[in-house]
Amino acid sequence: AEAFMRNDLKLAENAVKRLLPSAALAAHQFDALVLFTHNCGAGAFGSSSLLIYIRRGGREPDQIRDLFLRWHM
C-alpha cells in the first residue's frame, strides 16, 4: 500500500511540475499543490481556476485559499 501511495504522489508531483514548469513556488506551496492534485486529479487541477491564477503570477494567500475552498473534497 505504501508503494502505491508513493507512486500516486509521484504522479501528482510530476503533474504539478508539468503544469507549472517555471513557477517560483516555496516548498510548502509546491507540496500543497501536489496533495491537491493527488486528491482532485491532474485533469481537474489542469483546468482549475487555481492553476490559472498561479500561472498568471497570482500569489496572494487569501485568494489562493479561496480558490482551494471552491473544491469540496
PDB file of C-alpha atoms in Angstrom:
ATOM      1  CA  ALA A   1       0.000   0.000   0.000  1.00  0.00           C
ATOM      2  CA  GLU A   2       2.852   2.337   0.818  1.00  0.00           C
ATOM      3  CA  ALA A   3       4.419   1.769  -2.604  1.00  0.00           C
ATOM      4  CA  PHE A   4       1.106   2.607  -4.301  1.00  0.00           C
ATOM      5  CA  MET A   5       0.850   5.832  -2.294  1.00  0.00           C
ATOM      6  CA  ARG A   6       4.405   6.849  -3.191  1.00  0.00           C
ATOM      7  CA  ASN A   7       3.695   6.147  -6.859  1.00  0.00           C
ATOM      8  CA  ASP A   8       0.450   8.150  -6.777  1.00  0.00           C
ATOM      9  CA  LEU A   9       2.197  11.081  -5.113  1.00  0.00           C
ATOM     10  CA  LYS A  10       4.996  10.937  -7.686  1.00  0.00           C
ATOM     11  CA  LEU A  11       2.395  11.132 -10.458  1.00  0.00           C
ATOM     12  CA  ALA A  12       0.819  14.172  -8.787  1.00  0.00           C
ATOM     13  CA  GLU A  13       4.257  15.755  -8.295  1.00  0.00           C
ATOM     14  CA  ASN A  14       5.105  15.254 -11.966  1.00  0.00           C
ATOM     15  CA  ALA A  15       1.761  16.746 -12.995  1.00  0.00           C
ATOM     16  CA  VAL A  16       2.381  19.889 -10.922  1.00  0.00           C
ATOM     17  CA  LYS A  17       5.882  20.213 -12.404  1.00  0.00           C
ATOM     18  CA  ARG A  18       4.473  19.771 -15.917  1.00  0.00           C
ATOM     19  CA  LEU A  19       1.611  22.236 -15.401  1.00  0.00           C
ATOM     20  CA  LEU A  20       3.741  24.859 -13.628  1.00  0.00           C
ATOM     21  CA  PRO A  21       7.230  24.377 -15.087  1.00  0.00           C
ATOM     22  CA  SER A  22       8.538  27.851 -14.375  1.00  0.00           C
ATOM     23  CA  ALA A  23       6.515  28.873 -11.322  1.00  0.00           C
ATOM     24  CA  ALA A  24       8.612  30.071  -8.397  1.00  0.00           C
ATOM     25  CA  LEU A  25       6.940  28.220  -5.545  1.00  0.00           C
ATOM     26  CA  ALA A  26       8.101  27.751  -1.980  1.00  0.00           C
ATOM     27  CA  ALA A  27       8.395  24.134  -0.852  1.00  0.00           C
ATOM     28  CA  HIS A  28       5.195  24.330   1.209  1.00  0.00           C
ATOM     29  CA  GLN A  29       3.284  25.786  -1.743  1.00  0.00           C
ATOM     30  CA  PHE A  30       4.517  23.073  -4.087  1.00  0.00           C
ATOM     31  CA  ASP A  31       3.667  20.388  -1.519  1.00  0.00           C
ATOM     32  CA  ALA A  32       0.144  21.764  -1.086  1.00  0.00           C
ATOM     33  CA  LEU A  33      -0.411  21.700  -4.847  1.00  0.00           C
ATOM     34  CA  VAL A  34       0.880  18.127  -5.069  1.00  0.00           C
ATOM     35  CA  LEU A  35      -1.571  16.998  -2.381  1.00  0.00           C
ATOM     36  CA  PHE A  36      -4.361  18.962  -4.034  1.00  0.00           C
ATOM     37  CA  THR A  37      -3.556  17.329  -7.386  1.00  0.00           C
ATOM     38  CA  HIS A  38      -3.370  13.906  -5.754  1.00  0.00           C
ATOM     39  CA  ASN A  39      -6.844  14.410  -4.272  1.00  0.00           C
ATOM     40  CA  CYS A  40      -8.665  16.024  -7.193  1.00  0.00           C
ATOM     41  CA  GLY A  41      -6.681  14.590 -10.108  1.00  0.00           C
ATOM     42  CA  ALA A  42      -4.269  16.105 -12.593  1.00  0.00           C
ATOM     43  CA  GLY A  43      -7.033  16.715 -15.130  1.00  0.00           C
ATOM     44  CA  ALA A  44      -9.122  18.690 -12.665  1.00  0.00           C
ATOM     45  CA  PHE A  45      -6.127  20.684 -11.465  1.00  0.00           C
ATOM     46  CA  GLY A  46      -5.119  21.268 -15.083  1.00  0.00           C
ATOM     47  CA  SER A  47      -8.394  23.032 -15.811  1.00  0.00           C
ATOM     48  CA  SER A  48      -8.828  24.752 -12.446  1.00  0.00           C
ATOM     49  CA  SER A  49      -9.112  28.445 -11.717  1.00  0.00           C
ATOM     50  CA  LEU A  50      -6.397  27.864  -9.107  1.00  0.00           C
ATOM     51  CA  LEU A  51      -3.910  26.863 -11.799  1.00  0.00           C
ATOM     52  CA  ILE A  52      -4.939  29.797 -13.999  1.00  0.00           C
ATOM     53  CA  TYR A  53      -4.440  32.197 -11.095  1.00  0.00           C
ATOM     54  CA  ILE A  54      -0.972  30.845 -10.289  1.00  0.00           C
ATOM     55  CA  ARG A  55       0.081  30.828 -13.954  1.00  0.00           C
ATOM     56  CA  ARG A  56      -0.849  34.493 -14.167  1.00  0.00           C
ATOM     57  CA  GLY A  57       1.500  35.234 -11.270  1.00  0.00           C
ATOM     58  CA  GLY A  58      -1.100  35.241  -8.512  1.00  0.00           C
ATOM     59  CA  ARG A  59       0.438  34.682  -5.094  1.00  0.00           C
ATOM     60  CA  GLU A  60      -1.993  36.348  -2.668  1.00  0.00           C
ATOM     61  CA  PRO A  61      -2.581  33.847   0.166  1.00  0.00           C
ATOM     62  CA  ASP A  62      -6.210  34.887   0.727  1.00  0.00           C
ATOM     63  CA  GLN A  63      -7.057  34.472  -2.960  1.00  0.00           C
ATOM     64  CA  ILE A  64      -5.310  31.100  -3.151  1.00  0.00           C
ATOM     65  CA  ARG A  65      -7.153  29.952  -0.026  1.00  0.00           C
ATOM     66  CA  ASP A  66     -10.469  30.973  -1.565  1.00  0.00           C
ATOM     67  CA  LEU A  67      -9.660  29.065  -4.763  1.00  0.00           C
ATOM     68  CA  PHE A  68      -8.741  25.962  -2.731  1.00  0.00           C
ATOM     69  CA  LEU A  69     -12.015  26.235  -0.823  1.00  0.00           C
ATOM     70  CA  ARG A  70     -14.050  26.082  -4.037  1.00  0.00           C
ATOM     71  CA  TRP A  71     -13.229  22.366  -4.067  1.00  0.00           C
ATOM     72  CA  HIS A  72     -15.236  20.133  -1.751  1.00  0.00           C
ATOM     73  CA  MET A  73     -13.100  17.057  -1.258  1.00  0.00           C
TER      74      MET A  73
END
